[in-house]
Amino acid sequence: QKEVEQDPGPLSVPEGAIVSLNCTYSNSAFQYFMWYRQYSRKGPELLMYTYSSGNKEDGRFTAQVDKSSKYISLFIRDSQPSDSATYLCAMSEDKIIFGKGTRLHILP
Amino acid sequence: DAGVTQSPTHLIKTRGQQVTLRCSPKSGHDTVSWYQQALGQGPQFIFQYYEEEERQRGNFPDRFSGHQFPNYSSELNVNALLLGDSALYLCASSLSDSQETQYFGPGTRLLVL
């Protein structure tokens, strides 16, 4: 079992829809949980990070961590075509481990 | 304020050659991490440098080595290149006590023929 599992997609949703992106993990020692956005041929950009369990909101983005289920989510409200990118979950105990990324397409 | 910069942007090498990639961290950051991102995969941690020393290392062979300079900039060296080393190499910088907030550069795309 891989340490971090993430569905690669692609995920296509209409503009304005709520997007739900998810990752599962196996290492219960992970403490920090991050979401990155990566546009084609660019480096990843940190969107949000959460320490331990709970929710965190930033504008249209909400991150959730459920440590009991080893499951994290990123919700995007009022999705825009500019949100089309690959979304990477990442988590760390000492080193940072990334998921494979989910390709998201927002259809105008 | 300049973010993380990397050079070169693209590089083509042949098997067996050696390559050096360079990274300048975001202003104020003292820690540099290097990642390898193969096509369709997430970044994989190679190693991290802090105070000019390798602090952590991922599961990469000794052909991968690095260096950090007093101004916090860093180099990644790869010897005896293999076809499988073709990837996007990413540099990320952070403060030593805030590794959850790493800022990535645009990457160097390496093609090994």
PDB file of C-alpha atoms in Angstrom:
ATOM      1  CA  GLN A   1       0.000   0.000   0.000  1.00  0.00           C
ATOM      2  CA  LYS A   2       1.378   3.397  -0.974  1.00  0.00           C
ATOM      3  CA  GLU A   3       1.777   5.985   1.759  1.00  0.00           C
ATOM      4  CA  VAL A   4      -0.449   8.502  -0.043  1.00  0.00           C
ATOM      5  CA  GLU A   5      -3.174   7.560  -2.524  1.00  0.00           C
ATOM      6  CA  GLN A   6      -4.800  10.097  -4.843  1.00  0.00           C
ATOM      7  CA  ASP A   7      -7.074   9.458  -7.807  1.00  0.00           C
ATOM      8  CA  PRO A   8      -5.287  10.872 -10.895  1.00  0.00           C
ATOM      9  CA  GLY A   9      -8.550  11.737 -12.675  1.00  0.00           C
ATOM     10  CA  PRO A  10      -9.116  13.566 -14.925  1.00  0.00           C
ATOM     11  CA  LEU A  11     -12.070  15.141 -13.178  1.00  0.00           C
ATOM     12  CA  SER A  12     -14.282  17.358 -15.348  1.00  0.00           C
ATOM     13  CA  VAL A  13     -16.942  19.592 -13.798  1.00  0.00           C
ATOM     14  CA  PRO A  14     -19.008  22.520 -15.114  1.00  0.00           C
ATOM     15  CA  GLU A  15     -18.118  26.066 -14.134  1.00  0.00           C
ATOM     16  CA  GLY A  16     -19.706  27.107 -10.852  1.00  0.00           C
ATOM     17  CA  ALA A  17     -19.889  23.579  -9.445  1.00  0.00           C
ATOM     18  CA  ILE A  18     -18.407  22.493  -6.121  1.00  0.00           C
ATOM     19  CA  VAL A  19     -15.309  20.366  -6.591  1.00  0.00           C
ATOM     20  CA  SER A  20     -14.241  17.700  -4.117  1.00  0.00           C
ATOM     21  CA  LEU A  21     -10.695  16.345  -4.214  1.00  0.00           C
ATOM     22  CA  ASN A  22      -9.510  13.623  -1.865  1.00  0.00           C
ATOM     23  CA  CYS A  23      -6.514  11.660  -0.635  1.00  0.00           C
ATOM     24  CA  THR A  24      -6.076   8.721   1.691  1.00  0.00           C
ATOM     25  CA  TYR A  25      -2.924   7.832   3.559  1.00  0.00           C
ATOM     26  CA  SER A  26      -1.508   5.017   5.632  1.00  0.00           C
ATOM     27  CA  ASN A  27       1.026   6.661   7.963  1.00  0.00           C
ATOM     28  CA  SER A  28      -0.708   7.752  11.155  1.00  0.00           C
ATOM     29  CA  ALA A  29       2.370   9.798  12.120  1.00  0.00           C
ATOM     30  CA  PHE A  30       1.643  12.459   9.490  1.00  0.00           C
ATOM     31  CA  GLN A  31       0.985  15.795  11.209  1.00  0.00           C
ATOM     32  CA  TYR A  32       0.873  18.397   8.440  1.00  0.00           C
ATOM     33  CA  PHE A  33      -1.443  18.126   5.460  1.00  0.00           C
ATOM     34  CA  MET A  34      -1.027  20.350   2.411  1.00  0.00           C
ATOM     35  CA  TRP A  35      -2.698  21.016  -0.894  1.00  0.00           C
ATOM     36  CA  TYR A  36      -0.774  22.311  -3.887  1.00  0.00           C
ATOM     37  CA  ARG A  37      -1.972  23.464  -7.279  1.00  0.00           C
ATOM     38  CA  GLN A  38       0.227  22.873 -10.313  1.00  0.00           C
ATOM     39  CA  TYR A  39      -0.406  24.371 -13.698  1.00  0.00           C
ATOM     40  CA  SER A  40       1.082  22.722 -16.753  1.00  0.00           C
ATOM     41  CA  ARG A  41       4.861  23.178 -16.981  1.00  0.00           C
ATOM     42  CA  LYS A  42       4.978  25.120 -13.705  1.00  0.00           C
ATOM     43  CA  GLY A  43       6.103  24.350 -10.175  1.00  0.00           C
ATOM     44  CA  PRO A  44       3.526  23.487  -7.485  1.00  0.00           C
ATOM     45  CA  GLU A  45       1.935  26.383  -5.627  1.00  0.00           C
ATOM     46  CA  LEU A  46       0.919  25.959  -1.988  1.00  0.00           C
ATOM     47  CA  LEU A  47      -2.822  26.533  -1.555  1.00  0.00           C
ATOM     48  CA  MET A  48      -3.415  25.564   2.043  1.00  0.00           C
ATOM     49  CA  TYR A  49      -1.995  23.564   4.902  1.00  0.00           C
ATOM     50  CA  THR A  50      -3.609  22.107   8.010  1.00  0.00           C
ATOM     51  CA  TYR A  51      -2.046  20.858  11.195  1.00  0.00           C
ATOM     52  CA  SER A  52      -3.602  17.646  12.546  1.00  0.00           C
ATOM     53  CA  SER A  53      -7.374  17.232  12.212  1.00  0.00           C
ATOM     54  CA  GLY A  54     -10.011  19.792  11.422  1.00  0.00           C
ATOM     55  CA  ASN A  55     -11.145  22.239   8.765  1.00  0.00           C
ATOM     56  CA  LYS A  56      -9.534  25.298   7.285  1.00  0.00           C
ATOM     57  CA  GLU A  57     -11.138  27.778   4.931  1.00  0.00           C
ATOM     58  CA  ASP A  58      -9.513  30.321   2.616  1.00  0.00           C
ATOM     59  CA  GLY A  59     -11.802  32.083   0.191  1.00  0.00           C
ATOM     60  CA  ARG A  60     -13.341  29.518  -2.148  1.00  0.00           C
ATOM     61  CA  PHE A  61     -11.133  26.730  -0.783  1.00  0.00           C
ATOM     62  CA  THR A  62     -11.812  24.502   2.230  1.00  0.00           C
ATOM     63  CA  ALA A  63      -9.440  21.805   3.460  1.00  0.00           C
ATOM     64  CA  GLN A  64     -10.596  19.005   5.742  1.00  0.00           C
ATOM     65  CA  VAL A  65      -8.532  16.432   7.616  1.00  0.00           C
ATOM     66  CA  ASP A  66      -9.996  13.325   9.249  1.00  0.00           C
ATOM     67  CA  LYS A  67      -7.107  11.580  10.978  1.00  0.00           C
ATOM     68  CA  SER A  68      -9.331   8.810  12.335  1.00  0.00           C
ATOM     69  CA  SER A  69     -10.154   7.783   8.750  1.00  0.00           C
ATOM     70  CA  LYS A  70      -6.764   8.828   7.322  1.00  0.00           C
ATOM     71  CA  TYR A  71      -8.621  10.895   4.741  1.00  0.00           C
ATOM     72  CA  ILE A  72      -8.164  14.480   3.594  1.00  0.00           C
ATOM     73  CA  SER A  73     -10.256  16.605   1.257  1.00  0.00           C
ATOM     74  CA  LEU A  74     -10.105  19.877  -0.620  1.00  0.00           C
ATOM     75  CA  PHE A  75     -13.336  21.573  -1.640  1.00  0.00           C
ATOM     76  CA  ILE A  76     -13.464  24.328  -4.247  1.00  0.00           C
ATOM     77  CA  ARG A  77     -16.652  26.402  -4.339  1.00  0.00           C
ATOM     78  CA  ASP A  78     -17.873  28.339  -7.368  1.00  0.00           C
ATOM     79  CA  SER A  79     -15.256  26.675  -9.554  1.00  0.00           C
ATOM     80  CA  GLN A  80     -13.746  28.754 -12.366  1.00  0.00           C
ATOM     81  CA  PRO A  81     -12.008  27.753 -15.605  1.00  0.00           C
ATOM     82  CA  SER A  82      -8.816  29.212 -14.087  1.00  0.00           C
ATOM     83  CA  ASP A  83      -9.009  26.474 -11.429  1.00  0.00           C
ATOM     84  CA  SER A  84      -8.186  23.923 -14.141  1.00  0.00           C
ATOM     85  CA  ALA A  85      -4.895  22.421 -13.000  1.00  0.00           C
ATOM     86  CA  THR A  86      -3.408  19.407 -11.245  1.00  0.00           C
ATOM     87  CA  TYR A  87      -4.053  19.347  -7.502  1.00  0.00           C
ATOM     88  CA  LEU A  88      -1.497  17.590  -5.326  1.00  0.00           C
ATOM     89  CA  CYS A  89      -2.066  16.533  -1.759  1.00  0.00           C
ATOM     90  CA  ALA A  90       0.993  16.281   0.454  1.00  0.00           C
ATOM     91  CA  MET A  91       1.649  15.333   4.022  1.00  0.00           C
ATOM     92  CA  SER A  92       4.587  15.233   6.357  1.00  0.00           C
ATOM     93  CA  GLU A  93       6.006  13.794   9.502  1.00  0.00           C
ATOM     94  CA  ASP A  94       9.596  14.777   8.751  1.00  0.00           C
ATOM     95  CA  LYS A  95       9.799  14.436   4.961  1.00  0.00           C
ATOM     96  CA  ILE A  96       6.993  15.612   2.690  1.00  0.00           C
ATOM     97  CA  ILE A  97       5.215  12.883   0.737  1.00  0.00           C
ATOM     98  CA  PHE A  98       3.095  13.851  -2.259  1.00  0.00           C
ATOM     99  CA  GLY A  99       0.171  12.132  -3.910  1.00  0.00           C
ATOM    100  CA  LYS A 100       0.224  11.611  -7.679  1.00  0.00           C
ATOM    101  CA  GLY A 101      -2.092  14.568  -8.250  1.00  0.00           C
ATOM    102  CA  THR A 102      -5.621  14.870  -9.642  1.00  0.00           C
ATOM    103  CA  ARG A 103      -6.087  16.602 -12.982  1.00  0.00           C
ATOM    104  CA  LEU A 104      -9.087  18.930 -12.799  1.00  0.00           C
ATOM    105  CA  HIS A 105     -10.870  20.472 -15.765  1.00  0.00           C
ATOM    106  CA  ILE A 106     -13.490  23.182 -15.214  1.00  0.00           C
ATOM    107  CA  LEU A 107     -15.728  23.366 -18.258  1.00  0.00           C
ATOM    108  CA  PRO A 108     -16.965  26.880 -19.206  1.00  0.00           C
TER     109      PRO A 108
ATOM    110  CA  ASP B   1      10.509  40.069  -3.836  1.00  0.00           C
ATOM    111  CA  ALA B   2      11.810  37.326  -6.105  1.00  0.00           C
ATOM    112  CA  GLY B   3      10.471  33.874  -5.440  1.00  0.00           C
ATOM    113  CA  VAL B   4      12.407  30.663  -5.891  1.00  0.00           C
ATOM    114  CA  THR B   5      14.434  30.674  -9.082  1.00  0.00           C
ATOM    115  CA  GLN B   6      16.011  27.724 -10.871  1.00  0.00           C
ATOM    116  CA  SER B   7      18.413  27.372 -13.755  1.00  0.00           C
ATOM    117  CA  PRO B   8      18.541  26.196 -16.417  1.00  0.00           C
ATOM    118  CA  THR B   9      14.893  25.820 -17.445  1.00  0.00           C
ATOM    119  CA  HIS B  10      15.587  22.963 -19.844  1.00  0.00           C
ATOM    120  CA  LEU B  11      18.500  20.618 -20.326  1.00  0.00           C
ATOM    121  CA  ILE B  12      19.292  17.734 -22.660  1.00  0.00           C
ATOM    122  CA  LYS B  13      22.015  15.255 -21.726  1.00  0.00           C
ATOM    123  CA  THR B  14      23.102  11.798 -22.844  1.00  0.00           C
ATOM    124  CA  ARG B  15      23.386   8.668 -20.736  1.00  0.00           C
ATOM    125  CA  GLY B  16      26.474   8.570 -18.538  1.00  0.00           C
ATOM    126  CA  GLN B  17      26.913  12.331 -18.433  1.00  0.00           C
ATOM    127  CA  GLN B  18      26.781  14.487 -15.337  1.00  0.00           C
ATOM    128  CA  VAL B  19      24.486  17.442 -14.698  1.00  0.00           C
ATOM    129  CA  THR B  20      24.323  20.341 -12.219  1.00  0.00           C
ATOM    130  CA  LEU B  21      21.082  22.175 -11.494  1.00  0.00           C
ATOM    131  CA  ARG B  22      20.919  25.413  -9.535  1.00  0.00           C
ATOM    132  CA  CYS B  23      18.404  26.986  -7.162  1.00  0.00           C
ATOM    133  CA  SER B  24      18.109  30.334  -5.397  1.00  0.00           C
ATOM    134  CA  PRO B  25      15.651  30.301  -2.513  1.00  0.00           C
ATOM    135  CA  LYS B  26      12.992  32.853  -1.729  1.00  0.00           C
ATOM    136  CA  SER B  27      14.379  35.838   0.138  1.00  0.00           C
ATOM    137  CA  GLY B  28      14.621  35.107   3.865  1.00  0.00           C
ATOM    138  CA  HIS B  29      14.429  31.316   3.504  1.00  0.00           C
ATOM    139  CA  ASP B  30      17.277  29.193   4.827  1.00  0.00           C
ATOM    140  CA  THR B  31      16.225  25.669   3.840  1.00  0.00           C
ATOM    141  CA  VAL B  32      16.244  24.155   0.361  1.00  0.00           C
ATOM    142  CA  SER B  33      14.660  20.867  -0.683  1.00  0.00           C
ATOM    143  CA  TRP B  34      14.968  19.108  -4.023  1.00  0.00           C
ATOM    144  CA  TYR B  35      12.321  16.947  -5.661  1.00  0.00           C
ATOM    145  CA  GLN B  36      12.099  14.813  -8.793  1.00  0.00           C
ATOM    146  CA  GLN B  37       8.769  14.812 -10.628  1.00  0.00           C
ATOM    147  CA  ALA B  38       8.301  12.238 -13.364  1.00  0.00           C
ATOM    148  CA  LEU B  39       5.550  12.751 -15.915  1.00  0.00           C
ATOM    149  CA  GLY B  40       2.128  12.075 -14.382  1.00  0.00           C
ATOM    150  CA  GLN B  41       3.535  11.626 -10.890  1.00  0.00           C
ATOM    151  CA  GLY B  42       3.791  13.725  -7.773  1.00  0.00           C
ATOM    152  CA  PRO B  43       7.118  15.193  -6.690  1.00  0.00           C
ATOM    153  CA  GLN B  44       9.448  12.750  -4.918  1.00  0.00           C
ATOM    154  CA  PHE B  45      11.719  14.058  -2.179  1.00  0.00           C
ATOM    155  CA  ILE B  46      15.429  13.781  -2.992  1.00  0.00           C
ATOM    156  CA  PHE B  47      17.077  15.648  -0.107  1.00  0.00           C
ATOM    157  CA  GLN B  48      17.016  18.791   1.995  1.00  0.00           C
ATOM    158  CA  TYR B  49      19.806  21.213   2.886  1.00  0.00           C
ATOM    159  CA  TYR B  50      20.015  23.465   5.923  1.00  0.00           C
ATOM    160  CA  GLU B  51      23.066  25.314   7.210  1.00  0.00           C
ATOM    161  CA  GLU B  52      25.077  23.934   4.274  1.00  0.00           C
ATOM    162  CA  GLU B  53      24.493  20.336   5.323  1.00  0.00           C
ATOM    163  CA  GLU B  54      22.224  17.584   4.063  1.00  0.00           C
ATOM    164  CA  ARG B  55      19.578  17.281   6.743  1.00  0.00           C
ATOM    165  CA  GLN B  56      17.286  14.643   5.259  1.00  0.00           C
ATOM    166  CA  ARG B  57      17.425  12.314   2.302  1.00  0.00           C
ATOM    167  CA  GLY B  58      14.832  10.415   0.358  1.00  0.00           C
ATOM    168  CA  ASN B  59      15.192   7.085  -1.390  1.00  0.00           C
ATOM    169  CA  PHE B  60      17.620   8.157  -4.113  1.00  0.00           C
ATOM    170  CA  PRO B  61      21.017   6.632  -4.960  1.00  0.00           C
ATOM    171  CA  ASP B  62      24.351   8.276  -4.214  1.00  0.00           C
ATOM    172  CA  ARG B  63      24.516   9.445  -7.838  1.00  0.00           C
ATOM    173  CA  PHE B  64      22.349  12.283  -6.577  1.00  0.00           C
ATOM    174  CA  SER B  65      24.291  14.762  -4.487  1.00  0.00           C
ATOM    175  CA  GLY B  66      23.919  18.355  -3.516  1.00  0.00           C
ATOM    176  CA  HIS B  67      25.405  21.383  -1.948  1.00  0.00           C
ATOM    177  CA  GLN B  68      24.210  24.499  -0.177  1.00  0.00           C
ATOM    178  CA  PHE B  69      26.201  27.708  -0.194  1.00  0.00           C
ATOM    179  CA  PRO B  70      26.510  30.341   2.551  1.00  0.00           C
ATOM    180  CA  ASN B  71      23.948  32.515   0.734  1.00  0.00           C
ATOM    181  CA  TYR B  72      21.473  29.576   0.992  1.00  0.00           C
ATOM    182  CA  SER B  73      21.469  28.863  -2.738  1.00  0.00           C
ATOM    183  CA  SER B  74      21.843  25.228  -3.677  1.00  0.00           C
ATOM    184  CA  GLU B  75      22.974  22.855  -6.382  1.00  0.00           C
ATOM    185  CA  LEU B  76      21.791  19.387  -7.303  1.00  0.00           C
ATOM    186  CA  ASN B  77      24.303  17.143  -9.047  1.00  0.00           C
ATOM    187  CA  VAL B  78      23.449  13.913 -10.800  1.00  0.00           C
ATOM    188  CA  ASN B  79      26.252  11.634 -12.024  1.00  0.00           C
ATOM    189  CA  ALA B  80      26.173   8.765 -14.527  1.00  0.00           C
ATOM    190  CA  LEU B  81      22.813   9.834 -15.928  1.00  0.00           C
ATOM    191  CA  LEU B  82      20.266   7.159 -16.789  1.00  0.00           C
ATOM    192  CA  LEU B  83      17.307   7.416 -19.142  1.00  0.00           C
ATOM    193  CA  GLY B  84      15.070   7.141 -16.076  1.00  0.00           C
ATOM    194  CA  ASP B  85      16.499  10.361 -14.666  1.00  0.00           C
ATOM    195  CA  SER B  86      14.478  12.296 -17.235  1.00  0.00           C
ATOM    196  CA  ALA B  87      12.061  14.377 -15.174  1.00  0.00           C
ATOM    197  CA  LEU B  88      11.193  17.816 -13.864  1.00  0.00           C
ATOM    198  CA  TYR B  89      13.530  18.714 -11.007  1.00  0.00           C
ATOM    199  CA  LEU B  90      11.958  21.045  -8.500  1.00  0.00           C
ATOM    200  CA  CYS B  91      13.580  23.129  -5.831  1.00  0.00           C
ATOM    201  CA  ALA B  92      11.555  24.310  -2.845  1.00  0.00           C
ATOM    202  CA  SER B  93      12.578  26.738  -0.131  1.00  0.00           C
ATOM    203  CA  SER B  94      11.253  27.285   3.372  1.00  0.00           C
ATOM    204  CA  LEU B  95      12.200  28.426   6.827  1.00  0.00           C
ATOM    205  CA  SER B  96      13.805  25.656   8.857  1.00  0.00           C
ATOM    206  CA  ASP B  97      10.934  25.573  11.363  1.00  0.00           C
ATOM    207  CA  SER B  98       8.119  25.910   8.795  1.00  0.00           C
ATOM    208  CA  GLN B  99       8.570  23.074   6.373  1.00  0.00           C
ATOM    209  CA  GLU B 100       4.822  22.879   5.829  1.00  0.00           C
ATOM    210  CA  THR B 101       5.067  26.125   3.880  1.00  0.00           C
ATOM    211  CA  GLN B 102       7.471  25.311   1.086  1.00  0.00           C
ATOM    212  CA  TYR B 103       7.616  27.522  -1.966  1.00  0.00           C
ATOM    213  CA  PHE B 104       8.528  25.841  -5.236  1.00  0.00           C
ATOM    214  CA  GLY B 105      10.478  27.130  -8.187  1.00  0.00           C
ATOM    215  CA  PRO B 106       9.423  26.564 -11.800  1.00  0.00           C
ATOM    216  CA  GLY B 107      11.681  23.536 -12.132  1.00  0.00           C
ATOM    217  CA  THR B 108      14.341  22.344 -14.533  1.00  0.00           C
ATOM    218  CA  ARG B 109      13.174  19.901 -17.156  1.00  0.00           C
ATOM    219  CA  LEU B 110      15.905  17.322 -17.802  1.00  0.00           C
ATOM    220  CA  LEU B 111      15.830  14.992 -20.767  1.00  0.00           C
ATOM    221  CA  VAL B 112      18.363  12.157 -20.891  1.00  0.00           C
ATOM    222  CA  LEU B 113      18.862  10.557 -24.314  1.00  0.00           C
TER     223      LEU B 113
END
